[in-house]
Amino acid sequence: MQSLKRQSAFALACASAFMALLSTAPSFADVPDKETGTLNLLFEDGFFYNDDRDYTTGWLISWTTAPDDTPDWAINWARHVPFFGQSGVVRATYGLGQDIFDPTNFALKDPPPTDHPYGGFLYGQMGLAQMTDANLDQLQVELGAVGPMSVAGNVQIFVHALLGDEHPNGWHYQLRDEPGLVINDEHSWRAVTSGSFLGISFDVDPHVGGAIGNVYDYVNAGAMGRIGIHLPDDYGPLRIEPSLPGTSFFEPTGNFSAYLFSGVDGRLIARNIFLDGNTFEDSRHVDRIPYVGDFQTGIAIAMDRWRLAYTHVFRSKEFTTQQKAQQFGAVNLSVRF
């Protein structure tokens, strides 16, 4: 019953936000001739599958510049980043996000030390994306706070009270305050592309990458495939790292596009602060599994200057005492201005 109430409230909130965007964003009839950038709203949560545990919630709001509006300093920086090429279209991204983690039974005032620790990460994000006809390079830097300064506990308690859901009682045992830094680099490429038959085509895009910092350290590799009508020129919908790479922008190839996508990503992990605990002081922690796999599948629809996507994520166990693998959903709305 509580899950149904939460899902109904979330659906109402999404509908309200969508209608608000419709009232303020350019309509199909009066869009400007010159693109200025893309606004992204991204929400990930386990309650789509009544699975409110471990990685329980993530949200991200970001703005990605149009190529003609990318600052000169960002273009110059992209030309000097290792592994980036010396040509290609460059975009800059600025964002604000938050990730929230909790144990399986958040009604307990003192959760078992073998369960996922309470934790949160509130961060600002700045990134670069450089795309050529066959390659995409993305670099992003996230700087923020882990622990009470992330206000993750306050947000979760407020939302649960708003929805009439169970009160999370164990935030006293969350990770301690610590600055958080993540530098993430991803390289994707078009390995397979098809011609178009009645507007239907497909592509396959492998990727390699990694992250370094005191929040995450890992290397990853995988691939994603898309099939649909008038595939937009992108690499799939946006996701919150660590994940398969997506893009915070898209280039329409028609007035309407729709595609199905599926992908896998494997990560070899040296550090995950939300499982290993704080870097500089003792805190709750669990025995981390050093390899994690994601499988995702979903659907994306693009209409003129809008792209709406839903992603279903299956994630393998991340620590030895985790009861079972996790599932969660991700909703991404992108609007070109």
mmCIF file of C-alpha atoms in Angstrom:
data_model
loop_
_atom_site.group_PDB
_atom_site.id
_atom_site.type_symbol
_atom_site.label_atom_id
_atom_site.label_comp_id
_atom_site.label_asym_id
_atom_site.label_seq_id
_atom_site.Cartn_x
_atom_site.Cartn_y
_atom_site.Cartn_z
ATOM 1 C CA MET A 1 0.000 0.000 0.000
ATOM 2 C CA GLN A 2 2.807 2.406 0.926
ATOM 3 C CA SER A 3 4.616 1.512 -2.302
ATOM 4 C CA LEU A 4 1.464 2.251 -4.308
ATOM 5 C CA LYS A 5 1.087 5.613 -2.567
ATOM 6 C CA ARG A 6 4.695 6.484 -3.338
ATOM 7 C CA GLN A 7 4.377 5.494 -6.981
ATOM 8 C CA SER A 8 1.139 7.483 -7.365
ATOM 9 C CA ALA A 9 2.692 10.543 -5.747
ATOM 10 C CA PHE A 10 5.771 10.264 -7.916
ATOM 11 C CA ALA A 11 3.669 9.925 -11.072
ATOM 12 C CA LEU A 12 1.714 13.052 -10.085
ATOM 13 C CA ALA A 13 4.947 14.959 -9.414
ATOM 14 C CA CYS A 14 6.378 13.910 -12.787
ATOM 15 C CA ALA A 15 3.199 14.930 -14.580
ATOM 16 C CA SER A 16 3.218 18.321 -12.835
ATOM 17 C CA ALA A 17 6.875 18.919 -13.697
ATOM 18 C CA PHE A 18 6.288 17.876 -17.297
ATOM 19 C CA MET A 19 3.342 20.247 -17.660
ATOM 20 C CA ALA A 20 5.396 23.063 -16.137
ATOM 21 C CA LEU A 21 8.148 22.448 -18.677
ATOM 22 C CA LEU A 22 5.612 22.397 -21.494
ATOM 23 C CA SER A 23 4.365 25.808 -20.418
ATOM 24 C CA THR A 24 7.835 27.395 -20.347
ATOM 25 C CA ALA A 25 9.843 25.589 -23.025
ATOM 26 C CA PRO A 26 9.663 26.469 -26.726
ATOM 27 C CA SER A 27 6.833 24.799 -28.571
ATOM 28 C CA PHE A 28 7.264 22.945 -31.839
ATOM 29 C CA ALA A 29 5.866 25.958 -33.716
ATOM 30 C CA ASP A 30 8.067 28.701 -32.210
ATOM 31 C CA VAL A 31 11.422 27.059 -31.522
ATOM 32 C CA PRO A 32 14.383 29.350 -32.195
ATOM 33 C CA ASP A 33 16.457 28.793 -35.313
ATOM 34 C CA LYS A 34 19.675 28.621 -33.272
ATOM 35 C CA GLU A 35 20.106 25.951 -30.605
ATOM 36 C CA THR A 36 21.501 27.348 -27.347
ATOM 37 C CA GLY A 37 21.767 24.152 -25.299
ATOM 38 C CA THR A 38 20.010 21.170 -23.732
ATOM 39 C CA LEU A 39 18.381 20.955 -20.310
ATOM 40 C CA ASN A 40 18.436 17.503 -18.669
ATOM 41 C CA LEU A 41 16.328 16.193 -15.802
ATOM 42 C CA LEU A 42 17.312 12.732 -14.571
ATOM 43 C CA PHE A 43 15.784 10.683 -11.752
ATOM 44 C CA GLU A 44 16.791 7.169 -10.663
ATOM 45 C CA ASP A 45 15.072 5.186 -7.901
ATOM 46 C CA GLY A 46 14.554 1.631 -6.695
ATOM 47 C CA PHE A 47 10.885 2.045 -5.775
ATOM 48 C CA PHE A 48 9.912 1.468 -9.420
ATOM 49 C CA TYR A 49 10.421 -2.204 -8.486
ATOM 50 C CA ASN A 50 9.611 -1.920 -4.756
ATOM 51 C CA ASP A 51 13.342 -2.249 -4.126
ATOM 52 C CA ASP A 52 14.122 0.701 -1.829
ATOM 53 C CA ARG A 53 17.597 -0.267 -0.602
ATOM 54 C CA ASP A 54 21.335 0.061 -1.315
ATOM 55 C CA TYR A 55 21.491 2.676 -4.118
ATOM 56 C CA THR A 56 18.018 3.995 -3.431
ATOM 57 C CA THR A 57 17.799 7.392 -5.192
ATOM 58 C CA GLY A 58 19.762 9.612 -7.528
ATOM 59 C CA TRP A 59 18.870 12.845 -9.296
ATOM 60 C CA LEU A 60 20.712 15.180 -11.641
ATOM 61 C CA ILE A 61 19.854 18.520 -13.241
ATOM 62 C CA SER A 62 22.262 19.632 -15.958
ATOM 63 C CA TRP A 63 22.747 22.059 -18.826
ATOM 64 C CA THR A 64 24.794 21.168 -21.919
ATOM 65 C CA THR A 65 25.872 23.913 -24.281
ATOM 66 C CA ALA A 66 25.249 23.883 -28.005
ATOM 67 C CA PRO A 67 28.476 23.573 -30.053
ATOM 68 C CA ASP A 68 28.366 27.244 -31.117
ATOM 69 C CA ASP A 69 27.915 28.356 -27.492
ATOM 70 C CA THR A 70 30.703 26.276 -25.948
ATOM 71 C CA PRO A 71 33.213 28.636 -24.251
ATOM 72 C CA ASP A 72 36.653 28.927 -25.856
ATOM 73 C CA TRP A 73 38.348 27.762 -22.657
ATOM 74 C CA ALA A 74 36.337 24.519 -22.762
ATOM 75 C CA ILE A 75 37.330 23.866 -26.382
ATOM 76 C CA ASN A 76 40.993 24.584 -25.594
ATOM 77 C CA TRP A 77 40.811 22.289 -22.566
ATOM 78 C CA ALA A 78 39.292 19.504 -24.661
ATOM 79 C CA ARG A 79 42.164 19.743 -27.150
ATOM 80 C CA HIS A 80 44.666 19.128 -24.321
ATOM 81 C CA VAL A 81 42.860 16.324 -22.470
ATOM 82 C CA PRO A 82 44.669 12.978 -22.876
ATOM 83 C CA PHE A 83 42.842 10.559 -25.196
ATOM 84 C CA PHE A 84 40.665 13.350 -26.625
ATOM 85 C CA GLY A 85 41.211 14.046 -30.309
ATOM 86 C CA GLN A 86 42.193 17.329 -31.913
ATOM 87 C CA SER A 87 38.979 17.629 -33.887
ATOM 88 C CA GLY A 88 35.291 17.155 -33.313
ATOM 89 C CA VAL A 89 32.365 19.080 -31.910
ATOM 90 C CA VAL A 90 32.845 20.127 -28.265
ATOM 91 C CA ARG A 91 30.097 20.717 -25.712
ATOM 92 C CA ALA A 92 30.366 21.750 -22.058
ATOM 93 C CA THR A 93 28.076 20.472 -19.280
ATOM 94 C CA TYR A 94 27.243 21.950 -15.879
ATOM 95 C CA GLY A 95 25.131 20.059 -13.359
ATOM 96 C CA LEU A 96 23.957 19.540 -9.793
ATOM 97 C CA GLY A 97 23.128 16.099 -8.420
ATOM 98 C CA GLN A 98 22.666 13.909 -5.365
ATOM 99 C CA ASP A 99 22.956 10.171 -4.669
ATOM 100 C CA ILE A 100 21.361 8.462 -1.633
ATOM 101 C CA PHE A 101 22.181 5.035 -0.158
ATOM 102 C CA ASP A 102 20.551 3.121 2.690
ATOM 103 C CA PRO A 103 20.275 -0.379 4.175
ATOM 104 C CA THR A 104 17.498 -2.878 3.500
ATOM 105 C CA ASN A 105 15.576 -2.139 6.709
ATOM 106 C CA PHE A 106 15.720 1.600 7.317
ATOM 107 C CA ALA A 107 13.162 1.308 10.133
ATOM 108 C CA LEU A 108 15.936 0.054 12.438
ATOM 109 C CA LYS A 109 17.626 2.687 14.587
ATOM 110 C CA ASP A 110 20.868 0.693 14.501
ATOM 111 C CA PRO A 111 21.111 -1.183 11.191
ATOM 112 C CA PRO A 112 23.241 -4.359 11.070
ATOM 113 C CA PRO A 113 26.900 -3.570 10.283
ATOM 114 C CA THR A 114 26.730 -6.165 7.491
ATOM 115 C CA ASP A 115 24.106 -4.147 5.567
ATOM 116 C CA HIS A 116 24.708 -1.240 3.190
ATOM 117 C CA PRO A 117 25.749 1.857 5.176
ATOM 118 C CA TYR A 118 23.677 5.015 5.070
ATOM 119 C CA GLY A 119 25.345 7.595 2.855
ATOM 120 C CA GLY A 120 24.848 10.437 0.437
ATOM 121 C CA PHE A 121 26.768 12.490 -2.101
ATOM 122 C CA LEU A 122 25.769 16.047 -3.056
ATOM 123 C CA TYR A 123 27.882 17.388 -5.902
ATOM 124 C CA GLY A 124 28.372 19.936 -8.601
ATOM 125 C CA GLN A 125 29.418 18.665 -11.993
ATOM 126 C CA MET A 126 31.369 20.112 -14.889
ATOM 127 C CA GLY A 127 32.131 18.134 -18.030
ATOM 128 C CA LEU A 128 33.268 18.088 -21.625
ATOM 129 C CA ALA A 129 31.969 16.023 -24.538
ATOM 130 C CA GLN A 130 33.727 15.808 -27.896
ATOM 131 C CA MET A 131 32.002 13.963 -30.741
ATOM 132 C CA THR A 132 33.147 13.079 -34.241
ATOM 133 C CA ASP A 133 31.352 10.994 -36.848
ATOM 134 C CA ALA A 134 32.465 7.751 -35.176
ATOM 135 C CA ASN A 135 33.710 8.579 -31.667
ATOM 136 C CA LEU A 136 32.529 10.193 -28.449
ATOM 137 C CA ASP A 137 34.848 11.253 -25.614
ATOM 138 C CA GLN A 138 33.406 12.463 -22.322
ATOM 139 C CA LEU A 139 35.216 13.829 -19.287
ATOM 140 C CA GLN A 140 33.435 15.012 -16.182
ATOM 141 C CA VAL A 141 34.534 16.241 -12.771
ATOM 142 C CA GLU A 142 32.237 15.987 -9.757
ATOM 143 C CA LEU A 143 33.094 17.888 -6.581
ATOM 144 C CA GLY A 144 30.905 17.843 -3.494
ATOM 145 C CA ALA A 145 30.352 16.418 -0.047
ATOM 146 C CA VAL A 146 29.779 12.984 1.454
ATOM 147 C CA GLY A 147 28.129 12.598 4.861
ATOM 148 C CA PRO A 148 25.705 14.892 6.721
ATOM 149 C CA MET A 149 26.818 17.827 4.543
ATOM 150 C CA SER A 150 25.233 16.024 1.587
ATOM 151 C CA VAL A 151 21.817 16.515 3.302
ATOM 152 C CA ALA A 152 20.841 13.085 1.937
ATOM 153 C CA GLY A 153 19.293 12.076 5.259
ATOM 154 C CA ASN A 154 17.251 15.270 5.449
ATOM 155 C CA VAL A 155 15.992 14.772 1.894
ATOM 156 C CA GLN A 156 15.010 11.136 2.426
ATOM 157 C CA ILE A 157 13.271 11.838 5.747
ATOM 158 C CA PHE A 158 11.362 14.772 4.207
ATOM 159 C CA VAL A 159 10.246 12.780 1.148
ATOM 160 C CA HIS A 160 9.161 9.772 3.233
ATOM 161 C CA ALA A 161 7.145 12.072 5.523
ATOM 162 C CA LEU A 162 5.592 13.800 2.497
ATOM 163 C CA LEU A 163 4.531 10.453 1.024
ATOM 164 C CA GLY A 164 3.406 8.985 4.342
ATOM 165 C CA ASP A 165 6.056 6.287 4.046
ATOM 166 C CA GLU A 166 8.088 4.599 6.766
ATOM 167 C CA HIS A 167 10.480 6.893 8.653
ATOM 168 C CA PRO A 168 14.208 6.171 8.099
ATOM 169 C CA ASN A 169 15.636 5.867 11.604
ATOM 170 C CA GLY A 170 19.317 5.020 11.157
ATOM 171 C CA TRP A 171 20.863 8.105 9.569
ATOM 172 C CA HIS A 172 22.889 8.651 12.760
ATOM 173 C CA TYR A 173 25.123 5.859 11.437
ATOM 174 C CA GLN A 174 25.746 7.400 8.023
ATOM 175 C CA LEU A 175 29.228 8.041 6.639
ATOM 176 C CA ARG A 176 31.038 11.009 8.189
ATOM 177 C CA ASP A 177 31.569 14.351 6.513
ATOM 178 C CA GLU A 178 34.211 14.249 3.777
ATOM 179 C CA PRO A 179 34.859 16.242 0.592
ATOM 180 C CA GLY A 180 34.090 14.119 -2.452
ATOM 181 C CA LEU A 181 35.900 14.138 -5.793
ATOM 182 C CA VAL A 182 35.274 11.984 -8.881
ATOM 183 C CA ILE A 183 37.012 12.391 -12.252
ATOM 184 C CA ASN A 184 35.388 10.196 -14.888
ATOM 185 C CA ASP A 185 36.550 9.602 -18.467
ATOM 186 C CA GLU A 186 34.675 7.571 -21.105
ATOM 187 C CA HIS A 187 35.405 6.732 -24.732
ATOM 188 C CA SER A 188 32.610 5.346 -26.940
ATOM 189 C CA TRP A 189 32.602 4.543 -30.636
ATOM 190 C CA ARG A 190 30.283 3.370 -33.390
ATOM 191 C CA ALA A 191 31.437 -0.171 -34.100
ATOM 192 C CA VAL A 192 28.402 -1.255 -36.118
ATOM 193 C CA THR A 193 25.949 0.892 -38.054
ATOM 194 C CA SER A 194 23.223 -0.153 -40.451
ATOM 195 C CA GLY A 195 21.555 1.507 -43.346
ATOM 196 C CA SER A 196 17.968 2.656 -43.039
ATOM 197 C CA PHE A 197 15.055 0.543 -44.251
ATOM 198 C CA LEU A 198 11.678 2.266 -43.984
ATOM 199 C CA GLY A 199 13.324 4.571 -41.456
ATOM 200 C CA ILE A 200 14.420 1.673 -39.217
ATOM 201 C CA SER A 201 18.114 1.272 -38.402
ATOM 202 C CA PHE A 202 20.388 -0.007 -35.640
ATOM 203 C CA ASP A 203 23.846 0.587 -34.209
ATOM 204 C CA VAL A 204 26.219 -0.946 -31.638
ATOM 205 C CA ASP A 205 28.430 1.302 -29.508
ATOM 206 C CA PRO A 206 31.213 -0.203 -27.335
ATOM 207 C CA HIS A 207 32.829 1.887 -24.592
ATOM 208 C CA VAL A 208 35.794 1.894 -22.202
ATOM 209 C CA GLY A 209 36.464 4.221 -19.319
ATOM 210 C CA GLY A 210 37.285 4.713 -15.700
ATOM 211 C CA ALA A 211 37.044 6.952 -12.664
ATOM 212 C CA ILE A 212 39.473 8.168 -10.049
ATOM 213 C CA GLY A 213 38.966 10.033 -6.773
ATOM 214 C CA ASN A 214 38.164 9.404 -3.135
ATOM 215 C CA VAL A 215 34.538 8.447 -3.942
ATOM 216 C CA TYR A 216 35.044 5.915 -6.764
ATOM 217 C CA ASP A 217 38.077 4.265 -8.368
ATOM 218 C CA TYR A 218 37.324 1.829 -11.190
ATOM 219 C CA VAL A 219 37.868 0.851 -14.809
ATOM 220 C CA ASN A 220 34.950 -0.243 -16.965
ATOM 221 C CA ALA A 221 34.046 -1.562 -20.400
ATOM 222 C CA GLY A 222 30.888 -2.614 -22.210
ATOM 223 C CA ALA A 223 28.612 -1.878 -25.132
ATOM 224 C CA MET A 224 25.100 -0.754 -26.005
ATOM 225 C CA GLY A 225 22.886 -1.431 -29.020
ATOM 226 C CA ARG A 226 19.958 0.604 -30.347
ATOM 227 C CA ILE A 227 17.270 -0.192 -32.901
ATOM 228 C CA GLY A 228 14.453 2.077 -33.946
ATOM 229 C CA ILE A 229 13.003 4.721 -36.238
ATOM 230 C CA HIS A 230 15.140 7.709 -37.286
ATOM 231 C CA LEU A 231 17.805 7.140 -34.628
ATOM 232 C CA PRO A 232 18.938 10.497 -33.224
ATOM 233 C CA ASP A 233 22.669 11.163 -33.278
ATOM 234 C CA ASP A 234 23.462 10.300 -29.664
ATOM 235 C CA TYR A 235 24.759 7.419 -27.560
ATOM 236 C CA GLY A 236 21.636 6.691 -25.553
ATOM 237 C CA PRO A 237 19.956 8.430 -22.616
ATOM 238 C CA LEU A 238 21.817 10.046 -19.753
ATOM 239 C CA ARG A 239 22.635 8.027 -16.610
ATOM 240 C CA ILE A 240 24.238 8.744 -13.237
ATOM 241 C CA GLU A 241 27.757 7.360 -12.859
ATOM 242 C CA PRO A 242 28.870 4.670 -12.311
ATOM 243 C CA SER A 243 26.861 3.338 -15.247
ATOM 244 C CA LEU A 244 26.814 2.837 -18.976
ATOM 245 C CA PRO A 245 27.690 6.146 -20.636
ATOM 246 C CA GLY A 246 24.892 8.116 -22.254
ATOM 247 C CA THR A 247 24.694 11.617 -23.653
ATOM 248 C CA SER A 248 23.179 14.782 -22.236
ATOM 249 C CA PHE A 249 22.469 15.980 -25.783
ATOM 250 C CA PHE A 250 20.928 14.583 -28.950
ATOM 251 C CA GLU A 251 20.779 15.567 -32.606
ATOM 252 C CA PRO A 252 17.361 14.786 -34.177
ATOM 253 C CA THR A 253 17.322 13.094 -37.575
ATOM 254 C CA GLY A 254 13.601 13.668 -38.068
ATOM 255 C CA ASN A 255 10.572 15.180 -36.385
ATOM 256 C CA PHE A 256 9.959 11.917 -34.537
ATOM 257 C CA SER A 257 12.309 9.170 -33.358
ATOM 258 C CA ALA A 258 11.777 6.108 -31.197
ATOM 259 C CA TYR A 259 14.183 3.340 -30.326
ATOM 260 C CA LEU A 260 14.763 0.405 -28.016
ATOM 261 C CA PHE A 261 18.153 -0.032 -26.403
ATOM 262 C CA SER A 262 20.024 -2.610 -24.332
ATOM 263 C CA GLY A 263 23.544 -2.607 -22.971
ATOM 264 C CA VAL A 264 26.027 -4.088 -20.535
ATOM 265 C CA ASP A 265 28.831 -2.591 -18.465
ATOM 266 C CA GLY A 266 31.418 -4.387 -16.334
ATOM 267 C CA ARG A 267 33.452 -2.572 -13.687
ATOM 268 C CA LEU A 268 36.604 -3.585 -11.821
ATOM 269 C CA ILE A 269 36.405 -1.517 -8.660
ATOM 270 C CA ALA A 270 39.269 -0.488 -6.364
ATOM 271 C CA ARG A 271 37.216 1.872 -4.185
ATOM 272 C CA ASN A 272 33.600 2.730 -3.467
ATOM 273 C CA ILE A 273 33.348 5.037 -0.461
ATOM 274 C CA PHE A 274 29.720 4.055 0.145
ATOM 275 C CA LEU A 275 30.817 0.456 0.751
ATOM 276 C CA ASP A 276 34.424 0.902 1.949
ATOM 277 C CA GLY A 277 33.616 3.711 4.368
ATOM 278 C CA ASN A 278 35.277 7.068 4.916
ATOM 279 C CA THR A 279 38.802 7.687 3.681
ATOM 280 C CA PHE A 280 40.269 9.474 6.692
ATOM 281 C CA GLU A 281 38.309 8.104 9.682
ATOM 282 C CA ASP A 282 36.424 5.040 10.826
ATOM 283 C CA SER A 283 32.829 4.597 9.687
ATOM 284 C CA ARG A 284 30.367 1.863 8.795
ATOM 285 C CA HIS A 285 31.588 -0.333 5.929
ATOM 286 C CA VAL A 286 31.013 -3.725 4.324
ATOM 287 C CA ASP A 287 33.121 -6.199 2.334
ATOM 288 C CA ARG A 288 33.020 -4.894 -1.227
ATOM 289 C CA ILE A 289 32.911 -7.222 -4.245
ATOM 290 C CA PRO A 290 35.621 -5.916 -6.639
ATOM 291 C CA TYR A 291 33.662 -6.600 -9.832
ATOM 292 C CA VAL A 292 30.155 -5.343 -10.630
ATOM 293 C CA GLY A 293 28.037 -5.726 -13.745
ATOM 294 C CA ASP A 294 25.109 -3.691 -15.059
ATOM 295 C CA PHE A 295 22.573 -4.767 -17.644
ATOM 296 C CA GLN A 296 20.145 -2.137 -18.829
ATOM 297 C CA THR A 297 17.312 -2.003 -21.297
ATOM 298 C CA GLY A 298 14.756 0.634 -22.140
ATOM 299 C CA ILE A 299 13.012 2.879 -24.628
ATOM 300 C CA ALA A 300 13.615 6.444 -25.797
ATOM 301 C CA ILE A 301 11.329 8.751 -27.772
ATOM 302 C CA ALA A 302 12.486 11.997 -29.372
ATOM 303 C CA MET A 303 10.086 14.520 -30.850
ATOM 304 C CA ASP A 304 11.575 17.653 -32.350
ATOM 305 C CA ARG A 305 13.339 19.227 -29.348
ATOM 306 C CA TRP A 306 12.290 16.677 -26.722
ATOM 307 C CA ARG A 307 13.761 13.330 -25.693
ATOM 308 C CA LEU A 308 12.133 11.173 -23.016
ATOM 309 C CA ALA A 309 13.697 7.863 -21.982
ATOM 310 C CA TYR A 310 13.078 5.158 -19.444
ATOM 311 C CA THR A 311 15.831 2.711 -18.435
ATOM 312 C CA HIS A 312 15.479 -0.501 -16.415
ATOM 313 C CA VAL A 313 18.762 -1.392 -14.692
ATOM 314 C CA PHE A 314 19.810 -4.772 -13.290
ATOM 315 C CA ARG A 315 22.934 -4.477 -11.093
ATOM 316 C CA SER A 316 24.863 -7.457 -9.705
ATOM 317 C CA LYS A 317 25.714 -7.759 -6.020
ATOM 318 C CA GLU A 318 28.161 -5.116 -4.818
ATOM 319 C CA PHE A 319 29.112 -6.499 -1.384
ATOM 320 C CA THR A 320 29.396 -9.997 0.056
ATOM 321 C CA THR A 321 26.542 -9.711 2.569
ATOM 322 C CA GLN A 322 24.088 -8.086 0.138
ATOM 323 C CA GLN A 323 20.870 -10.092 0.156
ATOM 324 C CA LYS A 324 20.321 -10.024 -3.595
ATOM 325 C CA ALA A 325 21.141 -8.140 -6.774
ATOM 326 C CA GLN A 326 19.411 -4.806 -7.316
ATOM 327 C CA GLN A 327 16.978 -3.353 -9.831
ATOM 328 C CA PHE A 328 16.057 0.287 -10.309
ATOM 329 C CA GLY A 329 14.586 2.579 -12.921
ATOM 330 C CA ALA A 330 15.856 5.797 -14.506
ATOM 331 C CA VAL A 331 13.758 8.526 -16.191
ATOM 332 C CA ASN A 332 15.553 11.103 -18.335
ATOM 333 C CA LEU A 333 13.916 14.132 -19.955
ATOM 334 C CA SER A 334 16.077 16.237 -22.308
ATOM 335 C CA VAL A 335 14.881 19.499 -23.891
ATOM 336 C CA ARG A 336 16.793 21.361 -26.597
ATOM 337 C CA PHE A 337 16.459 25.159 -26.399
#
